[in-house]
Short mmCIF file of C-alpha atoms in Angstrom, two decimals:
data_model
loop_
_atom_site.label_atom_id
_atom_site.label_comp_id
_atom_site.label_asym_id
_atom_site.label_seq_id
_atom_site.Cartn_x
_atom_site.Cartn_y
_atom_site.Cartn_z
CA UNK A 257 -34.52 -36.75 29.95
CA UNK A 258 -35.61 -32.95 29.86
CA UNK A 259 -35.64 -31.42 26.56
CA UNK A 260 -33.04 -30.27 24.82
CA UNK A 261 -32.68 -27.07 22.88
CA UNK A 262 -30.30 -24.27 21.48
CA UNK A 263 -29.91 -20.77 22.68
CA UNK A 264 -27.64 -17.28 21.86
CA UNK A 265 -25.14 -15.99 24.49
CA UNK A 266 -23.48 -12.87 23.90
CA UNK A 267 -19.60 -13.46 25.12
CA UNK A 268 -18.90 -10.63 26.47
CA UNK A 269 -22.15 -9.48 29.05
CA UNK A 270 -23.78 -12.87 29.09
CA UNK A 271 -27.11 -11.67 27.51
CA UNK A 272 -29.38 -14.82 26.54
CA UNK A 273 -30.96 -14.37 22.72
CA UNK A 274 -33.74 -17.06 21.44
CA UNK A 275 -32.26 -16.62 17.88
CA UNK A 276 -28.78 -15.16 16.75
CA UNK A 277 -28.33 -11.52 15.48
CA UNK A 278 -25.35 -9.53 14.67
CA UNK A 279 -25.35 -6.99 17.67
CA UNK A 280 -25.97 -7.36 21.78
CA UNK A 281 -28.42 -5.28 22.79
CA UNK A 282 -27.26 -5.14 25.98
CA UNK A 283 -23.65 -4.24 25.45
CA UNK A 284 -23.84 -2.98 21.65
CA UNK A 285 -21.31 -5.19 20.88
CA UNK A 286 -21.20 -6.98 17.19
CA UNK A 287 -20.55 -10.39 16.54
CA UNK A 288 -20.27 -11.81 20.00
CA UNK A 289 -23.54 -13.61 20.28
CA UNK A 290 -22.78 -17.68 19.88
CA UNK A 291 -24.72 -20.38 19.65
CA UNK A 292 -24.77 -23.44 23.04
CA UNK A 293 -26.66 -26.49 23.39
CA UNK A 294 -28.43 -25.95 26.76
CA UNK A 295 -29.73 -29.03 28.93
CA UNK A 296 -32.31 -28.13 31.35
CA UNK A 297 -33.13 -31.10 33.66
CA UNK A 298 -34.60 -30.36 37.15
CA UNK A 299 -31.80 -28.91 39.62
CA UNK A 300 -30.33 -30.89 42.33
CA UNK A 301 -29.24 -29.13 45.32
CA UNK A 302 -25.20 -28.37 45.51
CA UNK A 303 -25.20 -31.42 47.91
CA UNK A 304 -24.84 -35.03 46.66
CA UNK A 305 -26.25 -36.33 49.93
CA UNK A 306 -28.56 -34.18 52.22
CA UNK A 307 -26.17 -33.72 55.41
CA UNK A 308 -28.72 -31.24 56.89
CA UNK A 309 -32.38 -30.07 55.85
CA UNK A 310 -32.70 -26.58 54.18
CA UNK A 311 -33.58 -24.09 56.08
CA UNK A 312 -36.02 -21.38 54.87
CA UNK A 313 -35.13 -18.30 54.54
CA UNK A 314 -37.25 -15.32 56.83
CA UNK A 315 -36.58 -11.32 57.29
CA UNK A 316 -34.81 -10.44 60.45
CA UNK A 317 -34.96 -6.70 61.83
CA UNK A 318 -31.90 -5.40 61.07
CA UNK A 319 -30.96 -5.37 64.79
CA UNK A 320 -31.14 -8.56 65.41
CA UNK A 321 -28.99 -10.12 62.80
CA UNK A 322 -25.67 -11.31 64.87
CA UNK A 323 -22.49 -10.53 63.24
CA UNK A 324 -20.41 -11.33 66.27
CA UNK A 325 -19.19 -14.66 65.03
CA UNK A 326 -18.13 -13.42 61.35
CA UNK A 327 -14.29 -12.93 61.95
CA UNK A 328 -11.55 -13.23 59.21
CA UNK A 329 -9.55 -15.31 58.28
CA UNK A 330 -6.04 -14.40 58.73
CA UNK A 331 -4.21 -15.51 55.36
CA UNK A 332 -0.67 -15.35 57.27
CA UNK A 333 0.28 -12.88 54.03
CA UNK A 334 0.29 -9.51 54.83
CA UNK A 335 -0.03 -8.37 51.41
CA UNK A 336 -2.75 -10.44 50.57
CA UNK A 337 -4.55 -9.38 53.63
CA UNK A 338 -3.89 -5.89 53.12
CA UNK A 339 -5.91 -6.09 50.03
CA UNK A 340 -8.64 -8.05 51.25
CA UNK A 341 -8.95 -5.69 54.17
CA UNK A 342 -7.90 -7.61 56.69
CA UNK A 343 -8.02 -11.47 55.78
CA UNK A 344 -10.72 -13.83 53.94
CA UNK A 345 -14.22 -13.08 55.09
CA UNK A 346 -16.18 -16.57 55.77
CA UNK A 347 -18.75 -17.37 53.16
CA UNK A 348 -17.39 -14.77 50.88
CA UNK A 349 -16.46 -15.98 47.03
CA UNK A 350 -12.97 -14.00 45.54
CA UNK A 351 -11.94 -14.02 42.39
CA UNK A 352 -8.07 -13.61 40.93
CA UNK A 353 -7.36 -12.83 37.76
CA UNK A 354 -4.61 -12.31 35.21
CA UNK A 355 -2.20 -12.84 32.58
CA UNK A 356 -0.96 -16.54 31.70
CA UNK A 357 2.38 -17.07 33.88
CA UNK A 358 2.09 -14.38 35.96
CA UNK A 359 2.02 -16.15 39.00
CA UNK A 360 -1.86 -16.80 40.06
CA UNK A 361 -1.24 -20.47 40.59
CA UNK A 362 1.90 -19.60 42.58
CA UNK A 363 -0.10 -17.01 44.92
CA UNK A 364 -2.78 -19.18 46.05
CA UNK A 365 -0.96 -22.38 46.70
CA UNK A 366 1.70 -20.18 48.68
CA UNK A 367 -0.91 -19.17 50.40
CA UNK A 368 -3.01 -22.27 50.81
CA UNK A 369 0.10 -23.64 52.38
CA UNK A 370 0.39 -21.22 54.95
CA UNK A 371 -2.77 -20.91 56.16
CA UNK A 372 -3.42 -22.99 59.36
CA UNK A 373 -6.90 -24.09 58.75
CA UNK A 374 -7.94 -27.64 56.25
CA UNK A 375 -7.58 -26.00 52.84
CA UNK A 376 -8.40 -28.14 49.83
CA UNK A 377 -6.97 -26.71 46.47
CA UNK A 378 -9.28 -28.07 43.35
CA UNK A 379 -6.92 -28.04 40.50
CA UNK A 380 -8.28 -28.40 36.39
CA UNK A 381 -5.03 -26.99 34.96
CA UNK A 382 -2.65 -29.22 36.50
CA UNK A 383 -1.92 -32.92 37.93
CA UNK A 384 -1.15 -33.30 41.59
CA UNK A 385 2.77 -34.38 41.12
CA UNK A 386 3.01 -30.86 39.17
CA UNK A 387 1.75 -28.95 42.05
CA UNK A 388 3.39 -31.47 44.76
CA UNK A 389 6.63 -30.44 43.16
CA UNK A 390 5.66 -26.92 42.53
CA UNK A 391 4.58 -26.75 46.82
CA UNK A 392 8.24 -28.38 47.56
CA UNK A 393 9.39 -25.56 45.83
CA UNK A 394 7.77 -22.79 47.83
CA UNK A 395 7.28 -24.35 51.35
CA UNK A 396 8.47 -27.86 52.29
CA UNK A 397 6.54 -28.58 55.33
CA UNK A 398 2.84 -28.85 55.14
CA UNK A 399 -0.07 -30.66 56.37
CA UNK A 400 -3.29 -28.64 55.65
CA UNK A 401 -3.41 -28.38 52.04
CA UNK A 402 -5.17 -31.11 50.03
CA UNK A 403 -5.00 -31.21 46.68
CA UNK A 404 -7.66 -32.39 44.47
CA UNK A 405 -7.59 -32.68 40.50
CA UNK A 406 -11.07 -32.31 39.10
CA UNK A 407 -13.15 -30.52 36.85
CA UNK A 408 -16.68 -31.94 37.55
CA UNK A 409 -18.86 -29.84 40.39
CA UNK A 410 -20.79 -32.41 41.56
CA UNK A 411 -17.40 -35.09 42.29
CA UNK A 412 -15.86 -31.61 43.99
CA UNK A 413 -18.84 -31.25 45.95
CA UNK A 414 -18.84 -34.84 47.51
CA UNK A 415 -15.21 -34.78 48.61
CA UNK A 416 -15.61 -31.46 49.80
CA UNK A 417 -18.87 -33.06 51.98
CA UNK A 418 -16.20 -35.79 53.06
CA UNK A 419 -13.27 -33.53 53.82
CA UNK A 420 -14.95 -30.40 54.82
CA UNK A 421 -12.45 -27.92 54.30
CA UNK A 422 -11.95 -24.62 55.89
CA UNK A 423 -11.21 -22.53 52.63
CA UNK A 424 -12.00 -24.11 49.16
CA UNK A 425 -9.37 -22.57 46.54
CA UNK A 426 -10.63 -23.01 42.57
CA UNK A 427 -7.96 -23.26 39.67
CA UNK A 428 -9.41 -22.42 37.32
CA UNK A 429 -13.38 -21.44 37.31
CA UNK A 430 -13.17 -21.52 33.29
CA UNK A 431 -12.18 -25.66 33.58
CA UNK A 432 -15.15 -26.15 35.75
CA UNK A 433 -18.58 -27.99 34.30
CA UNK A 434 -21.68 -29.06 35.67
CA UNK A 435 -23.73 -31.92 34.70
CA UNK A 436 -26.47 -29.56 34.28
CA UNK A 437 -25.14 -27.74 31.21
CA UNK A 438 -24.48 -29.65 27.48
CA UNK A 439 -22.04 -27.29 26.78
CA UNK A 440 -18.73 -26.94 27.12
CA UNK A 441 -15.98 -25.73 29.41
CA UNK A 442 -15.57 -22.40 29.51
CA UNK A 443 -19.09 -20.85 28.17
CA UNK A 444 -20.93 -18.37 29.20
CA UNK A 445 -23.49 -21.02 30.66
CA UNK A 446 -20.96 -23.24 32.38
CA UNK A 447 -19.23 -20.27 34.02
CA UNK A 448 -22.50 -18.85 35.17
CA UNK A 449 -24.17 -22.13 36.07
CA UNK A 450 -20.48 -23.15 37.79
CA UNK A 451 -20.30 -19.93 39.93
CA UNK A 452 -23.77 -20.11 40.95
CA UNK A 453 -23.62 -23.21 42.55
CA UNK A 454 -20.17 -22.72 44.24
CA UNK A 455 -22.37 -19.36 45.66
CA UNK A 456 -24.58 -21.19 46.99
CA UNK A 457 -21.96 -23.66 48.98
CA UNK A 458 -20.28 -20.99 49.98
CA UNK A 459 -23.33 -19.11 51.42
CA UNK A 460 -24.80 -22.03 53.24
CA UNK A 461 -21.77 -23.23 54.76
CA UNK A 462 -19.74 -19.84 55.60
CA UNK A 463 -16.79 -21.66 53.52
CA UNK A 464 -14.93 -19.07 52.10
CA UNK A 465 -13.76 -19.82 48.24
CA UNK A 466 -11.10 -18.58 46.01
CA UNK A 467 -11.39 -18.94 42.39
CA UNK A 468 -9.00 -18.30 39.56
CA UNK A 469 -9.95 -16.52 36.34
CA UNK A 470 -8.82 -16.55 32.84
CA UNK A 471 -8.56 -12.99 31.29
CA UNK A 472 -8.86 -12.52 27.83
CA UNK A 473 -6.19 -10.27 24.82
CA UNK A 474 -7.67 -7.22 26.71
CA UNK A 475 -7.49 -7.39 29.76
CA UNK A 476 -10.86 -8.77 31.08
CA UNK A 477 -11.56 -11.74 33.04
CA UNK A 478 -12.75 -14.30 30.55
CA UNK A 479 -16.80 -15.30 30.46
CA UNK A 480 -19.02 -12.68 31.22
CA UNK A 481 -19.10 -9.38 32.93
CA UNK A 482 -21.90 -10.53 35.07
CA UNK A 483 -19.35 -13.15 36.88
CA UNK A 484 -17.58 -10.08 38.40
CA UNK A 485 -21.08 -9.02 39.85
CA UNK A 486 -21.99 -12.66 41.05
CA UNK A 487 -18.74 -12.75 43.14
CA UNK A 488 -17.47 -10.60 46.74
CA UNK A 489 -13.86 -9.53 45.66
CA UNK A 490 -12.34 -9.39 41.81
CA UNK A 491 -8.74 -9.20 42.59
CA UNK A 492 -6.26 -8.59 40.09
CA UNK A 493 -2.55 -9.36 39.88
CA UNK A 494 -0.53 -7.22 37.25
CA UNK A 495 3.11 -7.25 35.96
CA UNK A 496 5.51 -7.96 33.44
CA UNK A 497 7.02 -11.56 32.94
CA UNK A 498 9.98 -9.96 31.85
CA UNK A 499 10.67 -8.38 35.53
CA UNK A 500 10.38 -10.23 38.92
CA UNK A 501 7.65 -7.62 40.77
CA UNK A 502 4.06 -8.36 40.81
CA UNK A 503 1.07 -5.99 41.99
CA UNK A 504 -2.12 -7.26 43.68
CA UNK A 505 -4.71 -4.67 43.32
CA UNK A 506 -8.78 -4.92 43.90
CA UNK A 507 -11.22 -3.96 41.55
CA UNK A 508 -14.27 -4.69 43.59
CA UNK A 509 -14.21 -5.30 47.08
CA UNK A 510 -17.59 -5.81 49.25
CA UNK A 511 -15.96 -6.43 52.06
CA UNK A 512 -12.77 -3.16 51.96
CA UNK A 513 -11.41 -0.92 50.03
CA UNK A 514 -10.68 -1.27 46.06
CA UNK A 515 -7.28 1.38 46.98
CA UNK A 516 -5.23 -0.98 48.66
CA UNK A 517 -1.78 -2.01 46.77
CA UNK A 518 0.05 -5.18 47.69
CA UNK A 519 3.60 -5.68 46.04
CA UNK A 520 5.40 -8.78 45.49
CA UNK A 521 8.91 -10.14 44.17
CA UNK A 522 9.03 -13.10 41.99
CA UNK A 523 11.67 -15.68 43.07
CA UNK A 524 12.59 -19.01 43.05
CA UNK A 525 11.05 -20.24 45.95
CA UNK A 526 7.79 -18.27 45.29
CA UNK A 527 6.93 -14.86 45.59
CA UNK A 528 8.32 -12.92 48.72
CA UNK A 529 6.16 -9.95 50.47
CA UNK A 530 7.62 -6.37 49.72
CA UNK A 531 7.17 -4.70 52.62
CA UNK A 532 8.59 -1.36 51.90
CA UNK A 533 7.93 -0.73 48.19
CA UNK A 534 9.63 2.72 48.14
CA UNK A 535 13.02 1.00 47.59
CA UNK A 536 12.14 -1.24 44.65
CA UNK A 537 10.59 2.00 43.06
CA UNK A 538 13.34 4.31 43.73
CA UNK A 539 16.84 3.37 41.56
CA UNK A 540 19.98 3.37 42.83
CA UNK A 541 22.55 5.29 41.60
CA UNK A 542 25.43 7.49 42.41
CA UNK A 543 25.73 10.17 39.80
CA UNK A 544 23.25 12.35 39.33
CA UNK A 545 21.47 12.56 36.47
CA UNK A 546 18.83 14.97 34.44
CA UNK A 547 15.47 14.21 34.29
CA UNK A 548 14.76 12.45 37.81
CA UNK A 549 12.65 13.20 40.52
CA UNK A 550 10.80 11.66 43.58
CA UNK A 551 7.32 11.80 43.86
CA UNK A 552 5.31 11.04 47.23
CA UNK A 553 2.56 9.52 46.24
CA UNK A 554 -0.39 6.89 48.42
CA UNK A 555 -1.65 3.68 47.07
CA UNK A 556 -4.61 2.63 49.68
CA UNK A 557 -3.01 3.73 53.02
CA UNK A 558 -0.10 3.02 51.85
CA UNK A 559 2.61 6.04 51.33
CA UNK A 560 4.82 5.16 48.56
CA UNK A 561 8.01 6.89 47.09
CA UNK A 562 8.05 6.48 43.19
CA UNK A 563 10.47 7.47 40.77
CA UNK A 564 9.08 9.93 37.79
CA UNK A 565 12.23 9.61 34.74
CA UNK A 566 11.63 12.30 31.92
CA UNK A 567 13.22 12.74 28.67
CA UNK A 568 12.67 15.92 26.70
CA UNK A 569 14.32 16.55 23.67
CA UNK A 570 14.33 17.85 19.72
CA UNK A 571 11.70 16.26 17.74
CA UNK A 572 13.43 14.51 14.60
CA UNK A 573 10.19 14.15 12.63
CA UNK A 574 7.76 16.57 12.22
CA UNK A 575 4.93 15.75 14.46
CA UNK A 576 6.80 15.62 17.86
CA UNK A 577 5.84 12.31 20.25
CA UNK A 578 4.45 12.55 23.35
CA UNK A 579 4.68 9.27 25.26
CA UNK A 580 3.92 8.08 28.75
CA UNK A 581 4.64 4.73 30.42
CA UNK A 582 2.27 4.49 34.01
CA UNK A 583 0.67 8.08 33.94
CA UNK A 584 -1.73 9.99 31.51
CA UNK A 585 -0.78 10.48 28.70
CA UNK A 586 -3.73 13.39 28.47
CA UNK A 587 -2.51 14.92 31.56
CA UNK A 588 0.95 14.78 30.78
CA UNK A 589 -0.57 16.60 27.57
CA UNK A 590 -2.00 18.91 29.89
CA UNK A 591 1.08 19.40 31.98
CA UNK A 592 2.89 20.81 28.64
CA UNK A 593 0.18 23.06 27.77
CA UNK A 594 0.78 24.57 31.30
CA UNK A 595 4.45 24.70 31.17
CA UNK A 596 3.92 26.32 28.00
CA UNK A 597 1.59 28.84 28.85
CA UNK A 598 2.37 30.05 32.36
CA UNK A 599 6.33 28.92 32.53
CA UNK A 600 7.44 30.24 28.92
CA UNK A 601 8.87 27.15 28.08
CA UNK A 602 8.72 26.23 24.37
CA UNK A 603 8.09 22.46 24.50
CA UNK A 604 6.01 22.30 21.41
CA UNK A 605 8.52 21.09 18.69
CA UNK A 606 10.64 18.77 21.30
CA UNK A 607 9.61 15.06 22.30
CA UNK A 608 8.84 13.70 25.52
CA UNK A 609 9.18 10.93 27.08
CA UNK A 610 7.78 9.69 30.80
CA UNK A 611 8.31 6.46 32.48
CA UNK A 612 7.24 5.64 36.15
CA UNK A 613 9.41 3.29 37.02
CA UNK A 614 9.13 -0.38 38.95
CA UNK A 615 6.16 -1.19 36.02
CA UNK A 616 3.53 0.38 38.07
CA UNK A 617 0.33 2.80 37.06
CA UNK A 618 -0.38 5.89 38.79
CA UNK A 619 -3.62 7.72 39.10
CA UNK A 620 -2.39 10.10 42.12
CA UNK A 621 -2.85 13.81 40.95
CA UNK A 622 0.04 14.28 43.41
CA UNK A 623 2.77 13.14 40.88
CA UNK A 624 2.18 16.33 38.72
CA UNK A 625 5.07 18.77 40.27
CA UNK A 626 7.55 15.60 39.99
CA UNK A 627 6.15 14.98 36.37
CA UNK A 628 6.44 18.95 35.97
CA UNK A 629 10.33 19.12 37.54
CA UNK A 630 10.98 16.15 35.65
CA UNK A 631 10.68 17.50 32.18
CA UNK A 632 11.80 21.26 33.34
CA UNK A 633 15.20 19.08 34.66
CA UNK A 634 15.73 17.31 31.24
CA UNK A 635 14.79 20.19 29.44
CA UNK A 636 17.76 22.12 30.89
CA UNK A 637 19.47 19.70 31.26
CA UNK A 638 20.45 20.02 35.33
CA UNK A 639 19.72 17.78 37.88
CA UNK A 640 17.56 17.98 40.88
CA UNK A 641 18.99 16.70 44.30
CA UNK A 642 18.90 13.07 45.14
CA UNK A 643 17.06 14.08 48.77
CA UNK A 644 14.51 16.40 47.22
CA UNK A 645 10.65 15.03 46.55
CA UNK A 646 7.54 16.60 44.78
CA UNK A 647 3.85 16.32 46.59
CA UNK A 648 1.44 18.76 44.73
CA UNK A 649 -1.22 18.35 42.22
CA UNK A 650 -0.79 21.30 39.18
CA UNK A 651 -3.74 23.11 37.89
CA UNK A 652 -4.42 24.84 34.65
CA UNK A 653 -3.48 28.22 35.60
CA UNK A 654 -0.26 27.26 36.66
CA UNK A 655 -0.69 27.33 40.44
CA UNK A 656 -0.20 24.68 42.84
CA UNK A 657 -2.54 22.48 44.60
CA UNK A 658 -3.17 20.49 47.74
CA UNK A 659 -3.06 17.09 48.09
CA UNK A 660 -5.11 15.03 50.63
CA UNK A 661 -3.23 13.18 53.54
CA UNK A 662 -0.12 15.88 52.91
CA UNK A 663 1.36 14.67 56.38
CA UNK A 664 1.42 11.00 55.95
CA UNK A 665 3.44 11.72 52.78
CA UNK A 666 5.53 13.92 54.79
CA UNK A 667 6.27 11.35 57.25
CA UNK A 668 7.08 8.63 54.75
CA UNK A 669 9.58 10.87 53.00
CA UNK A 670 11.39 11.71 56.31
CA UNK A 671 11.66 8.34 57.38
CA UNK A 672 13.55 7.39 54.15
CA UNK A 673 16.23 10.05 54.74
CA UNK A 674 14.63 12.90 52.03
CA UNK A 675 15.80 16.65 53.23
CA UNK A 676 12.96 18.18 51.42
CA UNK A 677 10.00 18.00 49.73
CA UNK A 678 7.82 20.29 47.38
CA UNK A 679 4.13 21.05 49.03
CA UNK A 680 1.79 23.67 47.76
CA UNK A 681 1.31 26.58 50.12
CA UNK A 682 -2.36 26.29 50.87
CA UNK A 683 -1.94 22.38 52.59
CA UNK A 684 -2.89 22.79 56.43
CA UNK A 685 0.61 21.07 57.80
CA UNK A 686 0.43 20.76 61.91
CA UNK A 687 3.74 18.90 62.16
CA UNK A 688 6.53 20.63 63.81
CA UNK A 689 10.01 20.40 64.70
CA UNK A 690 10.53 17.65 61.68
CA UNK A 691 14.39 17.30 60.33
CA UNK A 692 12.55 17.40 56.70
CA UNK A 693 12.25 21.03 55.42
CA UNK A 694 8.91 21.22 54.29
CA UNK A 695 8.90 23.87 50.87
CA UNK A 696 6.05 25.75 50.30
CA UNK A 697 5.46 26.66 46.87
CA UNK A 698 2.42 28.62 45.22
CA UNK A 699 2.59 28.32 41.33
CA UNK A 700 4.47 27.06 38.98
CA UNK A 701 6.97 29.82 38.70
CA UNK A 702 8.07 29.19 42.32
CA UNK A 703 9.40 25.81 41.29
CA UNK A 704 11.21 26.77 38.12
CA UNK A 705 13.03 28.98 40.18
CA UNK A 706 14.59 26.22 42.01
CA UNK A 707 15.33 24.04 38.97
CA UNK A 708 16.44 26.86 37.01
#
């Protein structure tokens, strides 16, 4: 038996210490360095049983490396695809994260179920009659999923050698351990040794896998940061348990872009593809109210239609509040100090609240003129047309910006029946003869003018 001995891992980077101290070098982080029982014995390879003799790795010219024969996988999701970029890339390792109960379990299974190709689902959370009934649930009929219940790498690895799955799906990569390791499940040594070796499956056979992560009281995925960097795609899916919508976003994506949106709704029978988000986003209602307005904003590709709700009004204690609920709260800070300054408006001793609604965060700079004719709507208390949207980023001077991809937005707003919509003056717009009036404005003053 190798020897056994006792190192330091810092919890939240994964920096090995010989000895414990009070701060990470790495990270500067105190008090996260803890103490694991490390067994070293001499390393296997992933396989159980040699199927096939490892090959040795040599440097190809660039040129003659053939990527002809790496096609995706379609995932039969077109959200989930979207975010990907186009479907699962062979070989590649993705990893989902989120909050308990918000539906990671649910996503992958759905989608396990769909897919076409021999999936085998490696549950550590949950028994196979819980996810039998949970798959009855969301789609009856199905014939490619396996489902395995097992925490131990080296037992996944030999049914995976007997079953040989298409796409190997991981719930949860924190319930993993490895035979390797003393410690236990969940450390920063299991996680890394874990990961390393479904890598190296993964790699060698051009199986794609899907893991789910844990994510700790703020926000992070649970273990350490370098398991984001060990891994293709770090997908995360947001939400509130309290409403039925979920959002799939990517943080890192080697394979796409990390600006792609995918929406779901949260039902009984699973969670159902939103296909055209602008009318979850957008309320419905019949009188008009103060305070309201449409902003075209893009996600990704994606054009989306979001509804900006401000309240303005007299500060009861002394310091007045400035709150914001999916934007900035510094630029909404910022917007004040310009409606202030250039408009004359004397917002300094009222409140103000913003709220994008639908639960989602927006970094656009293109919501600022419907943040901006928001709060000038509440504040006088009229209310801005029902068919009228805002596309314009605000500077400090008061004057009124372009946006990038101005037309798309365009187009999106005319297809869902707007009459109108806000642009600053300086966009280069080549559409003509649209039925949306297109209204060029050049500062700030030009669109109180049309509130007022």
């Amino acid at each position: 038996m190798a020897k056994v001995k006792t190192t330091f891992f810092c919890q939240n980077c994964g920096t090995q210490y010989a000895k414990w101290q009070g701060q990470c070098n790495a990270c500067k982080e105190w008090n996260t360095i803890v103490e694991e029982l490390i067994q070293k014995p001499d390393k296997k390879d992933w396989k159980t049983s040699t199927l096939k003799t490892n090959k040795v790795s040599i440097p190809l010219q660039i040129n003659e490396i053939d990527t002809s024969k790496e096609s995706r996988l379609d995932t039969f999701d077109n959200e989930f695809n979207r975010v990907l970029g186009g479907g699962i890339v062979p070989g590649s390792l993705t990893l989902l994260g989120g909050e308990p109960g918000i539906g990671k379990s649910t996503l992958l299974l759905q989608v396990s179920l769909k897919l076409p190709y021999k999936t085998l689902y490696v549950s550590g959370e949950e028994s196979q009659k819980q996810i039998k009934m949970r798959a009855e649930r969301i789609n009856p009929e199905h014939s490619n999923c396996y489902i395995l219940t097992e925490t131990k790498t080296q037992n996944i690895f030999k049914q995976i050698e007997a079953l040989e799955p298409d796409i190997v799906i991981i719930d949860s990569i924190q319930t993993l351990h490895s035979d390797y390791i003393e410690s236990s499940s969940g450390s920063i040594s299991q996680i890394k040794e874990c990961t390393t070796e479904l890598i190296k499956f993964a790699k060698e056979t051009a199986t794609p896998v899907l893991l789910i992560g844990h994510i700790t009281k703020d926000g992070n995925i649970a273990g350490p940061k370098i398991l984001e960097h060990m891994v293709d795609t770090v997908l995360q899916f947001e939400g509130d348990r309290n409403h039925v919508f979920r959002i799939l976003r990517a943080h890192k994506n080697r394979f796409g872009s990390t600006n792609e949106l995918g929406i779901y709704e949260m039902q009984g029978s699973g969670l159902r593809e939103v296909s055209n988000p602008s009318e979850i986003l957008i309320s419905k209602k019949d009188e008009e109210l103060s305070g309201n307005a449409i902003a075209a904003t893009l996600e990704g590709m994606r054009p989306l239609m979001i509804e900006v709700q401000a309240l303005v009004s007299t500060a009861v204690y002394g310091t007045p509040q400035r709150s914001a609920t999916g934007f900035n709260a510094k630029r909404l800070n910022m917007l004040l100090a310009v409606l202030e300054k250039r408009a004359g408006f004397r917002l300094g001793a009222k409140d103000v609240f913003l709220n994008i609604t639908g639960g989602i965060s927006v970094d656009d700079p293109a919501i600022d003129l419907a943040v901006v004719a928001s709060i000038l709507s509440s504040n006088e208390d009229v209310s801005l047309q029902k068919d009228f949207c805002f596309a314009a980023e605000v500077g400090l001077s008061g004057e009124i910006r372009p946006v990038q991809r101005i037309e798309q937005r365009i187009l999106e707003a005319e297809k869902l029946g707007f009459s109108a919509i806000f642009v600053s003056k300086y966009n280069k717009i080549s559409l003509k003869n649209r039925t949306i009036k297109i209204q060029l404005i050049s500062k700030i003053e030009d669109l109180v003018s049309f509130i007022v």
